[in-house]
Short mmCIF file of C-alpha atoms and ligand atoms in Angstrom, two decimals:
data_model
loop_
_atom_site.label_atom_id
_atom_site.label_comp_id
_atom_site.label_asym_id
_atom_site.label_seq_id
_atom_site.Cartn_x
_atom_site.Cartn_y
_atom_site.Cartn_z
CA MET W 244 0.00 0.00 0.00
CA LEU W 245 1.05 3.61 -0.62
CA ASN W 246 2.19 5.98 2.13
CA ASN W 247 -0.20 8.79 2.98
CA SER W 248 1.99 11.35 1.19
CA GLU W 249 1.91 9.30 -2.03
CA TRP W 250 -1.83 9.56 -2.65
CA LYS W 251 -2.45 12.08 -5.42
CA PRO W 252 -4.61 15.17 -4.71
CA VAL W 253 -8.29 15.31 -5.76
CA ARG W 254 -8.80 17.85 -8.60
CA LYS W 255 -11.74 16.44 -10.52
CA ALA W 256 -15.35 15.72 -9.64
CA VAL W 257 -17.90 13.58 -11.46
CA PHE W 258 -21.61 14.39 -11.31
CA PRO W 259 -23.87 11.59 -12.59
CA VAL W 260 -26.98 13.36 -13.91
CA ALA W 261 -28.47 10.98 -16.46
CA GLY W 262 -31.25 9.65 -14.15
CA MET W 263 -34.93 10.08 -15.02
CA GLY W 264 -36.46 11.64 -11.91
CA THR W 265 -39.74 9.77 -12.11
CA ARG W 266 -40.68 10.69 -8.54
CA PHE W 267 -41.19 14.30 -9.59
CA LEU W 268 -43.32 13.67 -12.70
CA PRO W 269 -44.86 15.59 -14.34
CA ALA W 270 -42.46 18.40 -13.22
CA THR W 271 -39.57 16.40 -14.70
CA LYS W 272 -41.29 15.47 -17.95
CA VAL W 273 -39.13 17.95 -19.87
CA MET W 274 -36.93 19.54 -17.18
CA PRO W 275 -34.09 17.50 -15.62
CA LYS W 276 -34.70 16.73 -11.92
CA GLU W 277 -31.31 18.32 -11.17
CA MET W 278 -32.79 21.68 -12.26
CA LEU W 279 -35.40 21.65 -9.48
CA PRO W 280 -34.71 24.77 -7.41
CA LEU W 281 -33.55 24.55 -3.83
CA VAL W 282 -34.46 28.11 -2.73
CA ASP W 283 -32.91 30.04 -5.66
CA ARG W 284 -30.37 27.65 -7.17
CA PRO W 285 -30.97 24.34 -8.96
CA LEU W 286 -29.88 21.17 -7.15
CA ILE W 287 -27.00 20.68 -9.58
CA GLN W 288 -25.57 24.11 -8.72
CA HIS W 289 -25.59 23.27 -5.01
CA ALA W 290 -23.46 20.20 -5.84
CA MET W 291 -21.18 22.21 -8.15
CA GLU W 292 -20.65 24.92 -5.51
CA GLU W 293 -19.88 22.31 -2.86
CA ALA W 294 -17.21 20.82 -5.12
CA LYS W 295 -15.82 24.26 -5.99
CA ALA W 296 -15.54 25.15 -2.30
CA ALA W 297 -13.53 21.93 -1.84
CA GLY W 298 -10.96 23.10 -4.43
CA ILE W 299 -12.21 21.00 -7.36
CA GLU W 300 -10.87 22.36 -10.67
CA GLU W 301 -12.61 20.17 -13.27
CA PHE W 302 -16.33 19.39 -13.23
CA ILE W 303 -17.37 16.33 -15.22
CA PHE W 304 -21.07 15.80 -15.91
CA VAL W 305 -22.37 12.43 -17.06
CA THR W 306 -25.56 13.44 -18.82
CA GLY W 307 -28.15 11.72 -21.01
CA ARG W 308 -31.20 12.43 -23.10
CA GLN W 309 -33.13 15.64 -22.34
CA LYS W 310 -30.39 17.01 -20.08
CA GLU W 311 -29.16 19.84 -22.31
CA MET W 312 -30.58 22.41 -19.89
CA LEU W 313 -27.90 21.44 -17.36
CA GLU W 314 -25.00 22.46 -19.58
CA GLU W 315 -26.86 25.62 -20.59
CA HIS W 316 -27.23 26.50 -16.92
CA PHE W 317 -23.47 26.64 -16.35
CA ASP W 318 -22.82 28.59 -19.55
CA TYR W 319 -21.83 32.23 -19.86
CA GLN W 320 -24.89 34.33 -20.82
CA PRO W 321 -23.60 37.68 -22.16
CA GLU W 322 -27.05 39.13 -22.96
CA LEU W 323 -28.42 38.45 -19.50
CA GLN W 324 -25.28 39.90 -17.95
CA ARG W 325 -25.48 43.07 -20.08
CA THR W 326 -29.13 43.58 -19.13
CA LEU W 327 -28.44 43.16 -15.41
CA GLU W 328 -25.42 45.47 -15.67
CA ALA W 329 -27.43 48.15 -17.51
CA ARG W 330 -30.11 47.99 -14.81
CA GLY W 331 -27.54 48.20 -12.00
CA LYS W 332 -28.62 44.83 -10.57
CA THR W 333 -25.16 44.01 -9.26
CA ASP W 334 -26.33 41.50 -6.65
CA LEU W 335 -28.19 39.45 -9.27
CA LEU W 336 -25.25 39.76 -11.65
CA GLU W 337 -23.01 38.33 -8.94
CA LYS W 338 -25.42 35.41 -8.43
CA VAL W 339 -25.49 34.70 -12.17
CA ARG W 340 -21.67 34.73 -12.31
CA GLU W 341 -21.53 32.22 -9.46
CA SER W 342 -23.46 29.78 -11.66
CA GLU W 343 -20.88 29.80 -14.47
CA LEU W 344 -18.21 27.27 -15.33
CA SER W 345 -15.58 28.19 -17.92
CA GLU W 346 -14.32 26.07 -20.83
CA SER W 347 -11.39 24.91 -18.71
CA GLN W 348 -13.70 23.79 -15.89
CA LEU W 349 -16.70 22.12 -17.57
CA PHE W 350 -16.56 18.67 -19.19
CA LEU W 351 -19.39 16.53 -20.48
CA THR W 352 -19.93 12.95 -21.41
CA ARG W 353 -23.05 10.86 -21.89
CA GLN W 354 -24.50 7.71 -20.43
CA ALA W 355 -26.58 6.32 -23.27
CA ARG W 356 -28.13 3.41 -21.37
CA PRO W 357 -29.45 3.35 -17.78
CA LEU W 358 -27.23 0.51 -16.55
CA GLY W 359 -26.64 1.81 -13.02
CA LEU W 360 -24.51 4.23 -11.00
CA GLY W 361 -21.33 2.18 -11.54
CA HIS W 362 -21.88 2.39 -15.29
CA ALA W 363 -22.45 6.16 -15.11
CA ILE W 364 -19.10 6.60 -13.35
CA TRP W 365 -17.39 4.31 -15.88
CA CYS W 366 -18.66 6.65 -18.63
CA ALA W 367 -16.39 9.37 -17.16
CA ARG W 368 -13.18 7.27 -17.29
CA LYS W 369 -11.52 9.13 -20.19
CA LEU W 370 -12.17 12.52 -18.63
CA VAL W 371 -10.91 11.47 -15.20
CA GLY W 372 -7.79 9.62 -16.40
CA ASN W 373 -5.28 8.22 -13.95
CA GLU W 374 -5.95 10.26 -10.82
CA PRO W 375 -8.28 10.15 -7.81
CA PHE W 376 -11.61 11.88 -8.20
CA ALA W 377 -14.68 12.94 -6.26
CA VAL W 378 -18.24 11.83 -7.01
CA LEU W 379 -21.21 13.96 -5.98
CA LEU W 380 -24.80 12.74 -6.41
CA PRO W 381 -26.86 15.93 -6.71
CA ASP W 382 -29.97 14.30 -5.15
CA ASP W 383 -28.12 14.27 -1.83
CA VAL W 384 -27.84 17.81 -0.49
CA ILE W 385 -25.96 18.56 2.71
CA LEU W 386 -26.43 21.60 4.88
CA SER W 387 -23.27 22.21 6.89
CA ASP W 388 -20.88 24.90 8.11
CA THR W 389 -18.00 23.42 6.13
CA PRO W 390 -19.10 21.93 2.78
CA CYS W 391 -19.18 18.13 3.01
CA MET W 392 -16.71 17.52 0.16
CA LYS W 393 -14.27 20.00 1.73
CA GLN W 394 -14.43 18.02 4.99
CA MET W 395 -13.82 14.81 3.04
CA ILE W 396 -10.85 16.10 1.05
CA HIS W 397 -9.30 17.39 4.28
CA GLN W 398 -9.66 13.91 5.74
CA TYR W 399 -8.52 12.20 2.51
CA ASN W 400 -5.30 14.23 2.53
CA GLN W 401 -4.45 12.41 5.77
CA THR W 402 -5.78 8.92 5.02
CA GLY W 403 -5.75 8.47 1.21
CA GLY W 404 -7.49 5.50 -0.41
CA ASN W 405 -11.22 5.36 -1.10
CA MET W 406 -13.56 7.37 1.09
CA LEU W 407 -17.35 7.45 1.41
CA ALA W 408 -19.54 9.93 3.27
CA VAL W 409 -21.67 7.92 5.70
CA MET W 410 -24.52 8.34 8.15
CA ASP W 411 -26.58 6.05 10.36
CA VAL W 412 -30.05 5.34 8.98
CA PRO W 413 -33.08 3.68 10.60
CA LEU W 414 -32.82 -0.13 10.23
CA GLU W 415 -35.97 -0.27 8.07
CA ASP W 416 -34.26 2.05 5.51
CA THR W 417 -31.14 -0.02 4.75
CA SER W 418 -32.67 -1.22 1.48
CA LYS W 419 -32.28 2.31 0.06
CA TYR W 420 -28.50 2.54 0.60
CA GLY W 421 -25.07 1.01 0.29
CA VAL W 422 -24.43 -0.33 3.81
CA LEU W 423 -21.05 -0.86 5.50
CA ASP W 424 -19.65 -3.85 7.30
CA VAL W 425 -17.46 -2.02 9.81
CA GLU W 426 -14.12 -3.29 11.08
CA SER W 427 -13.45 -0.41 13.50
CA ASP W 428 -15.03 2.96 14.18
CA ASP W 429 -13.55 5.94 16.02
CA GLY W 430 -16.68 8.07 15.67
CA THR W 431 -15.38 9.97 12.63
CA ILE W 432 -13.73 7.31 10.50
CA ALA W 433 -15.18 3.83 10.10
CA LYS W 434 -12.72 1.33 8.61
CA VAL W 435 -14.69 -0.83 6.19
CA LYS W 436 -14.24 -4.59 5.75
CA GLY W 437 -17.27 -5.16 3.50
CA MET W 438 -20.15 -3.38 1.78
CA VAL W 439 -23.60 -4.40 0.53
CA GLU W 440 -25.84 -2.50 -1.87
CA LYS W 441 -29.43 -2.05 -0.68
CA PRO W 442 -29.67 -4.99 1.78
CA ALA W 443 -32.97 -5.92 3.42
CA PRO W 444 -32.88 -4.93 7.14
CA GLU W 445 -32.38 -8.56 8.20
CA ASP W 446 -29.33 -8.87 5.92
CA ALA W 447 -27.76 -5.47 6.68
CA PRO W 448 -24.29 -5.74 8.29
CA SER W 449 -24.92 -2.41 10.12
CA THR W 450 -27.01 0.74 9.73
CA LEU W 451 -24.03 2.86 8.67
CA SER W 452 -24.91 3.85 5.11
CA VAL W 453 -23.33 5.61 2.16
CA ILE W 454 -24.68 8.95 1.05
CA GLY W 455 -23.85 10.47 -2.33
CA ARG W 456 -20.28 11.68 -1.78
CA TYR W 457 -17.25 9.59 -2.68
CA ILE W 458 -13.51 9.97 -3.21
CA LEU W 459 -12.25 7.15 -5.40
CA GLN W 460 -8.98 5.91 -6.88
CA PRO W 461 -8.82 5.53 -10.69
CA GLN W 462 -8.27 1.75 -10.52
CA ILE W 463 -12.06 1.56 -9.97
CA PHE W 464 -12.46 1.97 -13.76
CA ASP W 465 -10.76 -1.38 -14.43
CA GLN W 466 -13.28 -3.06 -12.16
CA LEU W 467 -16.25 -1.16 -13.62
CA SER W 468 -15.11 -2.15 -17.14
CA LYS W 469 -16.09 -5.72 -16.32
CA PHE W 470 -19.74 -4.65 -16.36
CA GLU W 471 -20.60 -6.99 -13.47
CA THR W 472 -24.17 -6.55 -12.34
CA GLY W 473 -25.44 -6.59 -8.76
CA ALA W 474 -28.55 -5.43 -6.86
CA GLY W 475 -31.48 -4.66 -9.18
CA GLY W 476 -29.52 -6.08 -12.15
CA GLU W 477 -27.50 -2.82 -12.31
CA ILE W 478 -23.75 -2.17 -12.43
CA GLN W 479 -23.31 -1.00 -8.84
CA LEU W 480 -20.61 1.43 -7.72
CA THR W 481 -20.79 -0.09 -4.23
CA ASP W 482 -19.78 -3.55 -5.53
CA ALA W 483 -16.85 -2.15 -7.52
CA ILE W 484 -15.54 -0.20 -4.51
CA ALA W 485 -15.84 -3.28 -2.28
CA LYS W 486 -13.49 -5.23 -4.61
CA PHE W 487 -10.56 -3.05 -3.47
CA ILE W 488 -10.92 -3.82 0.23
CA GLY W 489 -7.56 -5.20 1.30
CA ASN W 490 -5.69 -3.47 -1.56
CA GLN W 491 -6.65 0.14 -0.92
CA PRO W 492 -7.88 1.68 2.37
CA LEU W 493 -11.67 2.08 2.44
CA ASN W 494 -13.03 4.49 5.02
CA GLY W 495 -16.52 5.70 5.85
CA PHE W 496 -16.38 9.35 6.90
CA ARG W 497 -18.99 10.76 9.28
CA TYR W 498 -19.26 14.30 7.96
CA LYS W 499 -20.66 17.13 10.08
CA GLY W 500 -23.95 18.33 8.61
CA GLN W 501 -27.53 17.44 7.79
CA ARG W 502 -28.28 15.49 4.62
CA TYR W 503 -31.53 15.81 2.67
CA ASP W 504 -32.71 13.27 0.12
CA CYS W 505 -33.84 15.60 -2.65
CA GLY W 506 -34.64 12.57 -4.82
CA SER W 507 -37.84 12.22 -2.77
CA ARG W 508 -40.60 14.80 -2.58
CA GLU W 509 -40.60 14.94 1.23
CA GLY W 510 -36.81 15.30 1.39
CA PHE W 511 -36.90 18.02 -1.26
CA ILE W 512 -39.56 19.99 0.61
CA GLU W 513 -37.69 19.64 3.91
CA ALA W 514 -34.47 20.81 2.26
CA ASN W 515 -36.26 23.86 0.89
CA ILE W 516 -37.50 24.71 4.37
CA ALA W 517 -34.09 24.15 6.01
CA PHE W 518 -32.13 26.09 3.38
CA SER W 519 -34.60 28.97 3.20
CA LEU W 520 -34.53 29.35 7.01
CA GLN W 521 -30.79 30.09 6.59
CA ASP W 522 -31.35 32.65 3.85
CA PRO W 523 -30.39 36.20 4.94
CA VAL W 524 -33.21 37.80 2.92
CA ILE W 525 -36.21 35.46 3.27
CA GLY W 526 -35.18 33.48 6.39
CA GLU W 527 -37.24 35.59 8.79
CA SER W 528 -40.48 35.40 6.82
CA VAL W 529 -40.04 31.65 6.25
CA ARG W 530 -39.63 31.25 10.04
CA ASN W 531 -42.98 33.02 10.56
CA MET W 532 -44.55 30.86 7.86
CA VAL W 533 -43.31 27.64 9.48
CA GLN W 534 -44.62 28.80 12.88
CA LYS W 535 -48.01 29.59 11.35
CA TYR W 536 -48.35 26.09 9.89
CA ALA W 537 -47.03 24.45 13.06
CA GLN W 538 -49.79 26.22 15.01
CA GLN W 539 -52.42 25.12 12.48
CA VAL W 540 -51.26 21.52 12.79
CA GLN W 541 -51.34 21.71 16.61
CA THR W 542 -54.84 23.20 16.60
CA LYS W 543 -56.05 20.35 14.39
CA VAL W 544 -54.48 17.72 16.69
CA ALA W 545 -55.95 19.30 19.85
C1 LIG M 862 -26.99 5.34 -4.65
C2 LIG M 862 -25.97 4.28 -4.26
C3 LIG M 862 -26.15 3.88 -2.81
C4 LIG M 862 -26.09 5.11 -1.92
C5 LIG M 862 -27.13 6.14 -2.38
C6 LIG M 862 -27.00 7.44 -1.59
O1 LIG M 862 -28.27 4.74 -4.65
O2 LIG M 862 -26.10 3.16 -5.12
O3 LIG M 862 -25.14 2.98 -2.42
O4 LIG M 862 -26.31 4.73 -0.57
O5 LIG M 862 -26.96 6.45 -3.77
O6 LIG M 862 -28.00 8.34 -1.93
P1 LIG M 862 -29.54 5.42 -5.38
O7 LIG M 862 -30.12 6.38 -4.38
O8 LIG M 862 -29.04 6.11 -6.60
O9 LIG M 862 -30.48 4.31 -5.67
#
């Protein structure tokens, strides 16, 4: 195994965005689910900004049919900028600029067939090349003081290897996640000796589960190239990562923050409430709104 100082730094991030988003139909009939707005920015921009804050330099999107809007979103829009400038809307102009990625930052590839998350990551192999990379699933949004990927890269710089963001889930929910078989756990880092994708509660080795943030070594592409299928008949990223246990360190990282599953309607609504409560402009009125509804609910119960 390599010494800690020999692990290469993480400069690239992969965003798999080819998924259908059926849970939000008909909203996602034409619009990609990653464009759903969390307060005032689409989900995909939250993921992009998290990666940017972690020092990521290259942003690789694995897209598919009907996802053109995503690349448009990160593009430079001179007309819009001129209009905002002419009207003196400097705050909005600043917000628009924050949504841009330049030609040296943005890279695109396509996943033509829905063969699973492992397959989506494999589609990015040429753009990633022979270096470690981050993966961010935009459905998982994390509210935290320090962006989750920044916390992970900080940790990775000390431990190297493969790293997964993890949290404990209720036992009845293990079938929604990749679940860890833990060798040792110091409260922040859980050393992993095995991993199962979406086990039934009675088969789950623990309740410590993977959420959509990974740091992976490039050797994963050799494994993914075998196109081995797992849970649900899909090429699973979890299975490919598990193959390296014993050859490369595999650590679950308990990040500090609150994760919202924006792939579900309830999670998406809760995230909108939580993020808007933090907003300097609308936070106060959202707080009043939430209190109003809480009172209505209590009156009904009483
Ligand atoms: C994917 C992964 C799973 C992980 C989850 C986190 O599942 O396959 O291991 O726990 O993301 O959100 P999906 O939610 O895409 O079915």
